[in-house]
């Protein structure tokens, strides 16, 4: 018997150890390697024997991994059934399209540094997601939506995050057996938005939140009071029991008892009750008068002018309700166009999630809108300017509007409806550099459109040709060099100042998401007003950020950590820069390969540890022009760059 137990346990451990390896096929292993290119400490585990359990199981818990995962590569691992990356130091957000991996049953990303908004999305016409177990505890997620797509989910752990509201769609999860949402900052009435507390759910923990309301006694009995420790201002007991004391029957019984026990006081009580009713009625009338006067005053001020025409906004944008809806939108190039904040509310569906393009922790959320005259704009909530005085904000907006350069995204206008300051920019159909380089085929609205079924439904050969064209664009070396040069020109222009002033502008937050692309793939640097809004930064810091961006363009890697920068600099320093070049890049012979390596050397110079060793952006422009002289002309043909950088 002991011998049997020994072999049983030994065999079980052997099976588990094999499943802890990367049990994936060759093509899937290639995708996994691409997904972890920007992750420090990653080593692709050896493949298991052919007789192992079918499917792809990737388990790398507590492996000291740090950096950013390219999640869409993992989404395309068609056989991926289980993913365990818990106990590492991974950061960034998880795109909604990742969760549509067709075979994914179990995900454990606990105890990392992942954050942002969680969105679970189903591809158009696709089936519900097969996920059974999801552990995202111990991260930095701030919201969650679309959980209705996880209708087969049985285990959900969102504890130890920063969720402010109950995840949208949670009440649709009828298969849940285990739900842990403790240690967040969720508010609202308990049980609203929750799944049924019936026989299937056998574990619940909402401790350390900010709920209100009553927890029914049967729920307390089932899950124990430990499930509700410091969960807010909750009261325990059956709602029916709480209401029973004020039911009509009980009131009648108590009234009858009063008649029997104190008959002489009935008249006195009636008089008192009558007087109290008159007083209460008078008080109600006074309150109504005050409320009506205040509402009229607010309407006169423009705050309530058109709110009935738009649905109430979600909790995250409650500032919209409190804003002045008649506040004018100042459009620099269309001064006679009468537009108000109320028009912006309508055009963005109340600044709702369906209109939101992106949310940057430093820049604030951005929304797409179409205004009168078919004017397509992006509205950015400039969070860095929230505390600024209105007069100072207006001066900053007018100053930034004077910045005109072919590689800068111009400020079209602004609106100040209250504490929030809104900036309006031109909408760019091609999206930002990050999505172009890492995620999307050209012109496609979202990453989920990559699935073959969707492509077939949306136009067959025509769509596939568009995808091929997008891949060709991303792999075109002259295009990438032109993008790098255009971004450098924009920064050089900002640093050198502009006509009529000697003061330059520090960008302070140059990342691929802040570089927009025109239809001709000419880059337009956005969000360059952060320093004017109060954010600190230096020209040397901008140069460093540009160096990282150039390395990203040349290598195709995303999520650059200090370790990744050190790795790339080491390759350049030892003459092995060609090893880091993006394999998607198509170069025509040794001459173009040398040009790519020279661009990596520019990134090396820009990321020098000592700021005073870094070149100026004006010098960087000269270096990039020398690498590929054919790209040295200004965007649009002809010498149209500013005089501040023409000498470079």
Coordinates of C-alpha atoms in Angstrom, one line a residue:
X1 CA 0.0 0.0 0.0
X2 CA 2.8 2.5 0.9
X3 CA 4.5 1.6 -2.4
X4 CA 1.3 2.4 -4.3
X5 CA 0.9 5.8 -2.5
X6 CA 4.6 6.6 -3.3
X7 CA 4.1 6.0 -7.0
X8 CA 0.8 7.7 -7.1
X9 CA 2.2 10.9 -5.5
X10 CA 5.3 10.7 -7.6
X11 CA 3.3 10.4 -10.8
X12 CA 1.0 13.3 -9.8
X13 CA 4.0 15.6 -9.1
X14 CA 5.5 14.6 -12.4
X15 CA 2.3 15.5 -14.2
X16 CA 2.1 18.9 -12.4
X17 CA 5.7 19.7 -13.1
X18 CA 5.1 19.0 -16.8
X19 CA 2.0 21.2 -16.8
X20 CA 4.1 23.9 -15.2
X21 CA 6.2 23.9 -18.3
X22 CA 5.1 25.5 -21.6
X23 CA 2.9 22.8 -22.9
X24 CA 2.4 24.5 -26.3
X25 CA 3.0 23.7 -29.9
X26 CA 5.9 25.3 -31.9
X27 CA 3.7 28.1 -33.5
X28 CA 2.2 28.9 -30.1
X29 CA 5.6 29.0 -28.5
X30 CA 6.7 31.6 -31.1
X31 CA 3.8 33.8 -30.2
X32 CA 4.5 33.4 -26.5
X33 CA 8.1 34.5 -27.1
X34 CA 6.9 37.6 -28.8
X35 CA 4.4 38.3 -26.0
X36 CA 7.2 38.4 -23.4
X37 CA 9.9 40.2 -25.5
X38 CA 9.6 43.2 -23.2
X39 CA 9.5 41.2 -19.9
X40 CA 12.8 41.0 -17.9
X41 CA 13.6 37.6 -16.5
X42 CA 11.5 35.6 -19.0
X43 CA 12.8 32.3 -20.3
X44 CA 10.6 30.2 -22.4
X45 CA 10.1 26.8 -20.5
X46 CA 11.1 23.6 -22.3
X47 CA 8.3 21.8 -24.2
X48 CA 6.9 18.7 -22.4
X49 CA 6.9 15.2 -23.8
X50 CA 4.4 14.6 -26.6
X51 CA 2.3 12.4 -24.4
X52 CA 1.4 15.3 -22.0
X53 CA -2.1 16.6 -21.6
X54 CA -3.4 18.3 -24.9
X55 CA -3.6 22.0 -24.9
X56 CA -1.3 24.9 -24.0
X57 CA -0.6 25.5 -20.3
X58 CA 1.7 28.4 -19.5
X59 CA 2.5 28.6 -15.7
X60 CA 5.2 31.0 -14.6
X61 CA 4.3 32.0 -11.0
X62 CA 6.9 33.9 -8.9
X63 CA 9.6 33.9 -11.5
X64 CA 10.8 37.5 -10.9
X65 CA 9.3 38.7 -14.1
X66 CA 9.0 42.5 -14.7
X67 CA 7.9 44.6 -17.6
X68 CA 4.9 44.7 -19.9
X69 CA 3.3 41.7 -21.6
X70 CA 2.1 42.1 -25.2
X71 CA -1.2 40.5 -24.4
X72 CA -2.6 40.3 -28.0
X73 CA 0.1 37.8 -28.9
X74 CA -1.1 35.6 -26.1
X75 CA -4.7 36.1 -27.3
X76 CA -3.7 34.5 -30.6
X77 CA -2.3 31.4 -28.9
X78 CA -5.3 29.4 -30.0
X79 CA -4.6 26.4 -27.7
X80 CA -4.0 28.5 -24.6
X81 CA -6.1 26.9 -21.8
X82 CA -4.3 28.1 -18.6
X83 CA -2.2 31.1 -17.8
X84 CA -0.5 31.7 -14.4
X85 CA 1.8 34.7 -14.1
X86 CA 1.0 35.4 -10.4
X87 CA 3.6 36.7 -7.9
X88 CA 5.7 38.7 -10.4
X89 CA 6.2 42.5 -11.1
X90 CA 4.3 42.8 -14.4
X91 CA 2.8 46.3 -15.1
X92 CA 0.6 48.0 -17.6
X93 CA -3.1 47.3 -18.5
X94 CA -4.8 44.2 -20.0
X95 CA -6.7 45.0 -23.3
X96 CA -10.3 43.8 -23.5
X97 CA -9.5 41.7 -26.6
X98 CA -7.1 39.4 -24.7
X99 CA -10.0 37.8 -22.8
X100 CA -11.5 36.4 -26.1
X101 CA -8.7 33.8 -26.4
X102 CA -10.9 30.9 -27.7
X103 CA -9.7 28.1 -25.4
X104 CA -8.8 30.0 -22.2
X105 CA -10.3 28.4 -19.1
X106 CA -8.1 29.6 -16.2
X107 CA -6.2 32.9 -15.6
X108 CA -4.2 33.9 -12.5
X109 CA -2.5 37.3 -12.6
X110 CA -2.6 37.9 -8.9
X111 CA 0.1 39.9 -7.0
X112 CA 1.5 42.0 -9.9
X113 CA 1.4 45.7 -10.7
X114 CA -1.3 45.6 -13.4
X115 CA -3.8 48.4 -13.4
X116 CA -6.3 50.6 -15.2
X117 CA -9.8 49.7 -16.4
X118 CA -10.8 46.0 -16.9
X119 CA -13.0 45.3 -19.9
X120 CA -14.2 41.9 -21.0
X121 CA -15.2 42.0 -24.7
X122 CA -16.7 39.5 -27.0
X123 CA -15.8 39.7 -30.7
X124 CA -18.6 40.7 -33.0
X125 CA -20.7 37.6 -33.6
X126 CA -18.4 35.5 -31.4
X127 CA -19.4 33.0 -28.7
X128 CA -19.4 33.8 -25.0
X129 CA -16.0 33.5 -23.3
X130 CA -15.2 30.0 -21.9
X131 CA -13.2 31.3 -18.9
X132 CA -14.0 29.3 -15.7
X133 CA -11.5 30.8 -13.1
X134 CA -10.1 34.3 -12.9
X135 CA -7.8 35.6 -10.1
X136 CA -6.7 39.3 -10.5
X137 CA -6.2 40.0 -6.8
X138 CA -3.4 42.2 -5.5
X139 CA -3.2 44.5 -8.5
X140 CA -4.1 48.1 -9.2
X141 CA -7.3 47.8 -11.3
X142 CA -9.7 50.8 -10.9
X143 CA -12.8 49.6 -12.6
X144 CA -14.3 46.5 -14.3
X145 CA -17.0 46.2 -17.0
X146 CA -18.4 43.6 -19.4
X147 CA -18.4 40.7 -16.9
X148 CA -21.6 39.5 -18.5
X149 CA -19.3 38.1 -21.2
X150 CA -17.9 35.6 -18.6
X151 CA -21.2 33.8 -18.2
X152 CA -19.4 30.5 -17.5
X153 CA -17.2 31.9 -14.8
X154 CA -17.1 29.9 -11.5
X155 CA -14.3 31.5 -9.5
X156 CA -13.7 35.3 -9.4
X157 CA -11.1 37.0 -7.2
X158 CA -10.8 40.8 -7.5
X159 CA -9.6 41.5 -4.0
X160 CA -6.9 44.0 -3.0
X161 CA -7.4 46.3 -6.0
X162 CA -8.7 49.9 -6.3
X163 CA -12.2 49.2 -7.6
X164 CA -14.6 52.0 -6.8
X165 CA -17.9 50.5 -8.0
X166 CA -19.3 47.0 -8.2
X167 CA -18.1 45.6 -11.6
X168 CA -20.7 46.0 -14.4
X169 CA -22.2 42.7 -15.4
X170 CA -21.4 40.9 -12.2
X171 CA -25.1 40.3 -11.6
X172 CA -25.2 38.2 -14.8
X173 CA -22.8 35.6 -13.5
X174 CA -25.2 32.8 -12.6
X175 CA -22.4 30.1 -12.4
X176 CA -20.3 31.7 -9.7
X177 CA -19.2 29.6 -6.7
X178 CA -16.5 31.8 -5.3
X179 CA -16.5 35.6 -5.2
X180 CA -13.9 37.7 -3.4
X181 CA -14.1 41.5 -3.7
X182 CA -12.5 42.4 -0.4
X183 CA -10.0 45.2 0.2
X184 CA -11.3 47.6 -2.5
X185 CA -13.1 51.0 -2.1
X186 CA -16.4 49.9 -3.6
X187 CA -19.4 52.0 -2.7
X188 CA -23.1 51.6 -3.3
X189 CA -26.0 49.7 -1.8
X190 CA -25.1 46.1 -0.9
X191 CA -26.5 43.4 -3.1
X192 CA -27.3 45.8 -5.9
X193 CA -25.4 44.5 -8.9
X194 CA -24.4 41.3 -7.2
X195 CA -25.1 37.8 -8.5
X196 CA -27.8 35.7 -6.7
X197 CA -26.8 34.5 -3.3
X198 CA -28.5 31.1 -3.9
X199 CA -27.3 27.6 -3.6
X200 CA -24.5 27.8 -6.1
X201 CA -22.5 30.6 -4.5
X202 CA -20.7 29.1 -1.6
X203 CA -18.0 31.7 -0.8
X204 CA -18.4 35.5 -0.6
X205 CA -16.1 38.2 0.9
X206 CA -16.8 42.0 0.5
X207 CA -14.8 43.1 3.6
X208 CA -13.1 46.5 3.7
X209 CA -15.3 48.4 1.3
X210 CA -17.8 51.2 1.6
X211 CA -21.2 49.6 1.1
X212 CA -24.5 50.7 2.7
X213 CA -27.8 48.9 3.2
X214 CA -29.0 45.8 4.9
X215 CA -27.5 42.3 4.8
X216 CA -30.3 39.8 5.1
X217 CA -29.9 37.4 8.0
X218 CA -29.9 34.3 5.7
X219 CA -27.0 35.8 3.8
X220 CA -25.1 36.5 7.0
X221 CA -25.8 32.9 8.2
X222 CA -24.6 31.4 4.9
X223 CA -21.3 33.3 4.5
X224 CA -20.6 34.4 8.1
X225 CA -20.0 37.9 9.5
X226 CA -16.3 37.6 8.6
X227 CA -17.4 38.1 4.9
X228 CA -18.5 41.7 5.9
X229 CA -15.8 43.0 8.1
X230 CA -15.5 46.8 7.8
X231 CA -17.5 46.6 4.6
X232 CA -19.1 50.0 5.2
X233 CA -22.1 51.1 7.1
X234 CA -24.0 47.8 6.7
X235 CA -26.8 46.7 9.0
X236 CA -27.4 43.0 9.6
X237 CA -30.9 41.4 9.7
X238 CA -33.7 40.5 7.3
X239 CA -35.2 43.5 5.5
X240 CA -38.6 41.9 6.1
X241 CA -37.9 41.9 9.8
X242 CA -36.8 45.5 9.7
X243 CA -40.0 46.5 7.9
X244 CA -42.3 44.4 10.0
X245 CA -42.4 46.8 12.9
X246 CA -43.8 49.5 10.6
X247 CA -46.4 47.3 8.7
X248 CA -50.0 48.5 8.7
X249 CA -51.2 45.5 10.7
X250 CA -48.8 46.1 13.5
X251 CA -49.5 49.8 13.5
X252 CA -53.2 49.0 13.8
X253 CA -52.5 46.6 16.7
X254 CA -50.5 49.1 18.6
X255 CA -53.1 51.8 18.0
X256 CA -55.8 49.4 19.4
X257 CA -53.6 48.7 22.5
X258 CA -53.2 52.4 23.0
X259 CA -57.0 52.9 23.0
X260 CA -57.4 50.2 25.6
X261 CA -54.6 51.3 27.9
X262 CA -54.8 55.1 27.6
X263 CA -58.4 56.1 26.5
X264 CA -58.2 59.6 28.1
X265 CA -55.2 60.6 26.0
X266 CA -56.8 59.8 22.6
X267 CA -58.2 63.3 22.1
X268 CA -54.9 65.0 23.2
X269 CA -52.9 62.8 20.8
X270 CA -55.3 63.6 18.0
X271 CA -54.9 67.3 18.5
X272 CA -51.1 67.0 18.7
X273 CA -51.0 64.9 15.6
X274 CA -53.2 67.4 13.7
X275 CA -51.0 70.3 14.7
X276 CA -47.9 68.3 13.8
X277 CA -49.4 67.6 10.4
X278 CA -50.0 71.3 9.7
X279 CA -46.4 72.1 10.8
X280 CA -45.0 69.4 8.6
X281 CA -47.1 70.5 5.6
X282 CA -45.9 74.1 6.1
X283 CA -42.3 73.0 6.3
X284 CA -42.6 70.9 3.1
X285 CA -44.1 73.9 1.3
X286 CA -41.2 76.1 2.5
X287 CA -38.6 73.5 1.3
X288 CA -40.3 73.2 -2.1
X289 CA -40.3 77.0 -2.5
X290 CA -36.5 77.1 -1.7
X291 CA -35.8 74.2 -4.0
X292 CA -37.7 75.8 -6.9
X293 CA -36.0 79.1 -6.4
X294 CA -32.6 77.5 -6.4
X295 CA -33.4 75.4 -9.5
X296 CA -34.6 78.5 -11.3
X297 CA -31.4 80.3 -10.3
X298 CA -29.3 77.4 -11.6
X299 CA -31.2 77.4 -14.8
X300 CA -30.6 81.1 -15.3
X301 CA -26.9 80.4 -14.8
X302 CA -27.1 77.8 -17.6
X303 CA -26.5 74.8 -15.4
X304 CA -29.8 73.1 -16.0
X305 CA -30.5 74.3 -19.5
X306 CA -30.5 71.0 -21.5
X307 CA -29.8 68.2 -19.0
X308 CA -33.1 66.5 -19.6
X309 CA -32.0 65.9 -23.2
X310 CA -29.1 63.7 -22.2
X311 CA -29.1 60.5 -20.2
X312 CA -27.5 60.8 -16.7
X313 CA -23.7 60.2 -16.9
X314 CA -22.0 57.4 -15.1
X315 CA -20.6 57.8 -11.6
X316 CA -17.0 58.3 -12.9
X317 CA -18.0 61.5 -14.7
X318 CA -20.2 63.0 -12.1
X319 CA -18.4 66.3 -12.7
X320 CA -20.5 66.6 -15.9
X321 CA -23.7 67.1 -13.8
X322 CA -22.1 69.8 -11.7
X323 CA -20.6 71.7 -14.7
X324 CA -22.1 74.8 -16.4
X325 CA -23.7 73.5 -19.5
X326 CA -24.0 76.9 -21.2
X327 CA -20.2 77.4 -20.9
X328 CA -18.9 78.4 -24.4
X329 CA -16.5 76.3 -26.4
X330 CA -13.8 78.6 -27.8
X331 CA -12.7 77.4 -31.3
X332 CA -9.7 79.3 -32.5
X333 CA -10.3 78.7 -36.3
X334 CA -14.1 79.1 -36.1
X335 CA -14.7 82.0 -33.7
X336 CA -18.3 82.5 -35.0
X337 CA -19.3 78.9 -34.4
X338 CA -21.6 78.9 -31.3
X339 CA -20.9 75.7 -29.3
X340 CA -21.4 75.0 -25.6
X341 CA -20.4 72.4 -23.1
X342 CA -23.9 71.0 -23.4
X343 CA -23.1 70.3 -27.1
X344 CA -20.0 68.4 -26.0
X345 CA -22.1 66.4 -23.6
X346 CA -24.5 65.3 -26.3
X347 CA -21.7 64.5 -28.7
X348 CA -20.0 62.2 -26.2
X349 CA -23.1 60.6 -24.8
X350 CA -22.5 62.3 -21.5
X351 CA -18.8 61.6 -21.6
X352 CA -19.6 57.9 -21.4
X353 CA -17.4 54.9 -21.9
X354 CA -18.6 54.3 -25.4
X355 CA -17.1 57.6 -26.5
X356 CA -13.8 57.2 -24.6
X357 CA -10.7 56.6 -26.6
X358 CA -8.1 56.4 -23.8
X359 CA -7.3 57.3 -20.3
X360 CA -3.8 58.3 -19.3
X361 CA -3.0 58.6 -15.6
X362 CA -1.1 61.8 -16.3
X363 CA -3.1 63.4 -19.1
X364 CA -6.6 62.5 -18.3
X365 CA -9.3 60.7 -20.3
X366 CA -9.9 61.5 -24.0
X367 CA -13.3 61.3 -25.9
X368 CA -14.2 61.3 -29.5
X369 CA -17.0 63.7 -30.7
X370 CA -18.5 64.9 -33.9
X371 CA -19.6 68.5 -33.6
X372 CA -21.8 70.6 -36.0
X373 CA -20.5 70.8 -39.5
X374 CA -19.1 67.3 -39.3
X375 CA -16.2 68.5 -37.2
X376 CA -14.4 65.4 -35.8
X377 CA -12.5 66.2 -32.6
X378 CA -10.9 64.6 -29.6
X379 CA -11.8 66.2 -26.2
X380 CA -9.2 65.8 -23.6
X381 CA -10.0 66.4 -19.9
X382 CA -6.7 68.1 -18.8
X383 CA -6.5 66.8 -15.2
X384 CA -3.1 68.6 -14.6
X385 CA -4.9 71.9 -15.0
X386 CA -7.8 71.2 -12.6
X387 CA -6.5 73.4 -9.8
X388 CA -5.4 76.2 -12.1
X389 CA -7.3 79.5 -12.0
X390 CA -9.6 80.0 -15.0
X391 CA -7.7 83.1 -16.1
X392 CA -4.4 81.2 -16.1
X393 CA -5.9 78.3 -17.9
X394 CA -7.3 80.6 -20.6
X395 CA -3.8 82.2 -21.1
X396 CA -2.2 78.8 -21.3
X397 CA -4.7 77.5 -23.9
X398 CA -4.2 80.6 -26.1
X399 CA -0.4 80.3 -25.8
X400 CA -0.5 76.7 -26.8
X401 CA -2.8 77.4 -29.7
X402 CA 0.0 79.5 -31.2
X403 CA 2.2 76.4 -31.6
X404 CA 1.9 75.4 -35.3
X405 CA 4.2 72.8 -36.8
X406 CA 3.6 70.0 -39.3
X407 CA 4.5 67.4 -36.7
X408 CA 2.4 68.9 -33.8
X409 CA -1.3 68.1 -33.3
X410 CA -2.8 71.6 -33.1
X411 CA -5.0 72.7 -30.3
X412 CA -8.4 73.5 -31.9
X413 CA -10.1 75.0 -28.9
X414 CA -11.0 74.7 -25.3
X415 CA -13.9 74.8 -22.8
X416 CA -13.9 75.6 -19.1
X417 CA -17.3 74.6 -17.7
X418 CA -16.1 74.5 -14.0
X419 CA -13.1 73.0 -12.3
X420 CA -12.4 70.7 -15.3
X421 CA -10.6 72.2 -18.3
X422 CA -11.2 70.6 -21.7
X423 CA -8.9 70.8 -24.7
X424 CA -10.1 70.1 -28.2
X425 CA -7.8 68.5 -30.8
X426 CA -8.2 67.2 -34.4
X427 CA -9.3 63.6 -34.5
X428 CA -6.7 61.4 -36.4
X429 CA -8.3 58.3 -38.2
X430 CA -5.1 56.3 -38.1
X431 CA -4.9 56.3 -34.3
X432 CA -1.7 56.5 -32.2
X433 CA 1.8 55.1 -32.8
X434 CA 1.4 52.4 -30.1
X435 CA -1.6 50.8 -31.7
X436 CA -0.1 51.1 -35.2
X437 CA 3.2 49.5 -34.1
X438 CA 1.9 46.8 -31.8
X439 CA -1.8 46.1 -32.2
X440 CA -3.9 47.1 -35.2
X441 CA -4.1 46.6 -38.9
X442 CA -4.4 50.0 -40.5
X443 CA -7.8 51.6 -40.4
X444 CA -9.4 49.0 -38.2
X445 CA -11.3 50.1 -35.1
X446 CA -10.2 47.5 -32.6
X447 CA -7.9 44.5 -32.1
X448 CA -10.7 42.0 -32.0
X449 CA -11.2 42.5 -35.8
X450 CA -8.2 40.4 -36.4
X451 CA -10.1 37.1 -36.0
X452 CA -10.6 35.3 -39.3
X453 CA -14.3 34.9 -38.8
X454 CA -14.8 38.6 -38.4
X455 CA -12.7 39.4 -41.4
X456 CA -14.7 37.0 -43.5
X457 CA -17.9 38.6 -42.4
X458 CA -16.7 42.1 -43.0
X459 CA -15.6 41.8 -46.6
X460 CA -13.4 38.8 -47.2
X461 CA -10.6 39.4 -49.7
X462 CA -10.9 43.2 -49.4
X463 CA -10.3 43.1 -45.7
X464 CA -7.5 40.6 -45.9
X465 CA -5.8 42.9 -48.5
X466 CA -6.2 45.7 -46.0
X467 CA -4.5 43.6 -43.3
X468 CA -1.7 42.8 -45.7
X469 CA -1.3 46.5 -46.4
X470 CA -1.2 47.3 -42.7
X471 CA 1.5 44.7 -42.1
X472 CA 3.5 46.1 -45.1
X473 CA 3.3 49.6 -43.5
X474 CA 4.5 48.5 -40.2
X475 CA 7.4 46.6 -41.8
X476 CA 8.5 49.5 -44.1
X477 CA 11.8 50.8 -42.9
X478 CA 11.6 54.3 -44.6
X479 CA 8.2 54.8 -42.9
X480 CA 9.6 54.1 -39.4
X481 CA 12.6 56.4 -40.1
X482 CA 10.2 59.2 -41.3
X483 CA 8.1 58.8 -38.1
X484 CA 11.2 59.1 -35.9
X485 CA 12.4 62.1 -37.8
X486 CA 9.0 63.8 -37.6
X487 CA 8.8 63.3 -33.8
X488 CA 12.3 64.7 -33.4
X489 CA 11.4 67.8 -35.4
X490 CA 8.4 68.4 -33.3
X491 CA 10.4 68.2 -30.0
X492 CA 13.1 70.4 -31.4
X493 CA 10.5 73.0 -32.4
X494 CA 9.0 72.9 -28.9
X495 CA 12.4 73.2 -27.1
X496 CA 13.6 76.1 -29.3
X497 CA 10.5 78.2 -28.9
X498 CA 8.3 79.8 -31.5
X499 CA 7.8 83.1 -33.3
X500 CA 7.0 86.0 -31.0
X501 CA 8.5 84.5 -27.8
X502 CA 11.8 83.1 -26.5
X503 CA 10.3 80.6 -24.2
X504 CA 10.3 76.9 -25.1
X505 CA 7.9 74.1 -24.1
X506 CA 8.8 70.9 -22.4
X507 CA 6.6 68.0 -23.4
X508 CA 7.2 65.9 -20.3
X509 CA 5.3 62.8 -21.3
X510 CA 6.5 61.6 -24.7
X511 CA 5.2 58.0 -25.2
X512 CA 3.9 56.2 -28.4
X513 CA 0.3 56.8 -27.3
X514 CA 0.9 60.6 -27.5
X515 CA 2.0 60.4 -31.1
X516 CA -0.9 60.4 -33.6
X517 CA -0.6 59.4 -37.2
X518 CA -2.1 61.1 -40.2
X519 CA -3.4 59.3 -43.3
X520 CA 0.0 59.7 -44.8
X521 CA 1.5 58.2 -41.6
X522 CA 3.1 61.6 -40.8
X523 CA 3.5 61.8 -37.0
X524 CA 1.7 64.5 -35.0
X525 CA 2.9 64.9 -31.4
X526 CA 0.0 65.5 -29.0
X527 CA -0.4 66.3 -25.3
X528 CA 2.5 68.8 -25.4
X529 CA 0.8 71.3 -23.0
X530 CA 1.5 69.4 -19.8
X531 CA 4.3 71.6 -18.7
X532 CA 2.3 74.7 -19.3
X533 CA -0.4 73.2 -17.2
X534 CA 1.9 72.8 -14.3
X535 CA 3.7 69.5 -14.8
X536 CA 7.5 69.5 -14.2
X537 CA 9.9 68.4 -16.9
X538 CA 13.2 69.1 -18.5
X539 CA 14.5 69.2 -22.1
X540 CA 17.0 66.4 -21.2
X541 CA 14.1 64.3 -19.9
X542 CA 12.3 64.8 -23.3
X543 CA 15.5 63.6 -25.0
X544 CA 15.6 60.5 -22.9
X545 CA 12.0 59.7 -23.6
X546 CA 12.6 60.2 -27.3
X547 CA 15.6 57.8 -27.1
X548 CA 13.3 55.1 -25.7
X549 CA 10.7 55.8 -28.4
X550 CA 13.4 55.4 -31.1
X551 CA 14.4 52.1 -29.6
X552 CA 10.8 51.0 -29.6
X553 CA 10.4 51.9 -33.3
X554 CA 13.6 50.0 -34.2
X555 CA 13.1 46.9 -32.1
X556 CA 9.3 46.6 -32.1
X557 CA 9.4 46.0 -28.4
X558 CA 6.9 47.7 -26.0
X559 CA 6.8 48.5 -22.3
X560 CA 10.4 49.7 -21.8
X561 CA 11.7 49.3 -18.3
X562 CA 15.1 50.4 -17.0
X563 CA 16.3 46.8 -17.5
X564 CA 15.2 46.8 -21.2
X565 CA 16.9 50.2 -21.8
X566 CA 20.1 48.8 -20.2
X567 CA 19.9 45.7 -22.4
X568 CA 19.5 47.6 -25.6
X569 CA 22.3 50.0 -24.7
X570 CA 24.5 47.0 -24.0
X571 CA 23.9 45.6 -27.5
X572 CA 24.8 48.9 -29.1
X573 CA 27.9 49.4 -27.0
X574 CA 29.2 46.0 -27.9
X575 CA 28.5 46.3 -31.6
X576 CA 25.6 43.8 -31.5
X577 CA 22.7 46.3 -32.2
X578 CA 21.5 44.3 -35.2
X579 CA 20.4 41.5 -32.8
X580 CA 17.7 43.8 -31.4
X581 CA 16.2 44.9 -34.8
X582 CA 12.5 44.2 -35.2
X583 CA 12.2 41.0 -37.4
X584 CA 9.2 42.6 -39.1
X585 CA 11.4 45.3 -40.6
X586 CA 12.1 44.9 -44.3
X587 CA 15.5 46.3 -45.2
X588 CA 16.9 46.5 -48.8
X589 CA 20.4 45.2 -48.4
X590 CA 23.3 46.0 -46.0
X591 CA 23.0 49.8 -46.4
X592 CA 19.5 50.0 -45.0
X593 CA 20.4 47.5 -42.2
X594 CA 23.2 49.9 -41.3
X595 CA 20.7 52.8 -41.2
X596 CA 18.5 50.9 -38.7
X597 CA 21.6 50.3 -36.5
X598 CA 22.5 53.9 -36.7
X599 CA 19.1 54.9 -35.4
X600 CA 19.6 52.6 -32.5
X601 CA 22.8 54.4 -31.8
X602 CA 20.8 57.7 -31.7
X603 CA 18.6 56.0 -29.1
X604 CA 21.8 55.0 -27.2
X605 CA 23.0 58.7 -27.2
X606 CA 19.6 60.0 -26.1
X607 CA 19.4 57.6 -23.1
X608 CA 22.8 58.4 -21.6
X609 CA 22.6 58.1 -17.8
X610 CA 24.0 61.6 -17.3
X611 CA 21.6 64.3 -18.7
X612 CA 24.4 66.6 -19.7
X613 CA 25.8 63.8 -22.0
X614 CA 22.6 63.7 -24.1
X615 CA 22.3 65.6 -27.4
X616 CA 19.8 68.4 -27.9
X617 CA 16.8 67.6 -30.0
X618 CA 18.1 70.0 -32.6
X619 CA 21.2 67.8 -32.8
X620 CA 19.1 64.7 -32.9
X621 CA 17.3 66.0 -36.0
X622 CA 20.6 66.5 -37.7
X623 CA 21.7 63.0 -36.8
X624 CA 18.6 61.4 -38.2
X625 CA 18.7 63.4 -41.4
X626 CA 22.3 62.3 -42.0
X627 CA 21.3 58.6 -41.5
X628 CA 18.8 58.8 -44.4
X629 CA 19.2 62.0 -46.4
X630 CA 16.3 61.1 -48.7
X631 CA 14.0 61.6 -45.7
X632 CA 15.4 65.0 -44.7
X633 CA 12.8 67.1 -46.4
X634 CA 10.1 68.5 -44.2
X635 CA 6.6 66.9 -44.1
X636 CA 4.5 67.7 -47.0
X637 CA 7.4 68.5 -49.3
X638 CA 9.4 71.7 -49.2
X639 CA 11.2 73.4 -46.4
X640 CA 8.3 74.2 -44.1
X641 CA 9.8 73.4 -40.7
X642 CA 10.3 76.3 -38.3
X643 CA 13.3 78.5 -38.5
X644 CA 14.2 77.3 -35.0
X645 CA 15.3 73.9 -36.4
X646 CA 16.0 74.6 -40.0
X647 CA 19.7 75.0 -39.3
X648 CA 20.0 71.4 -38.1

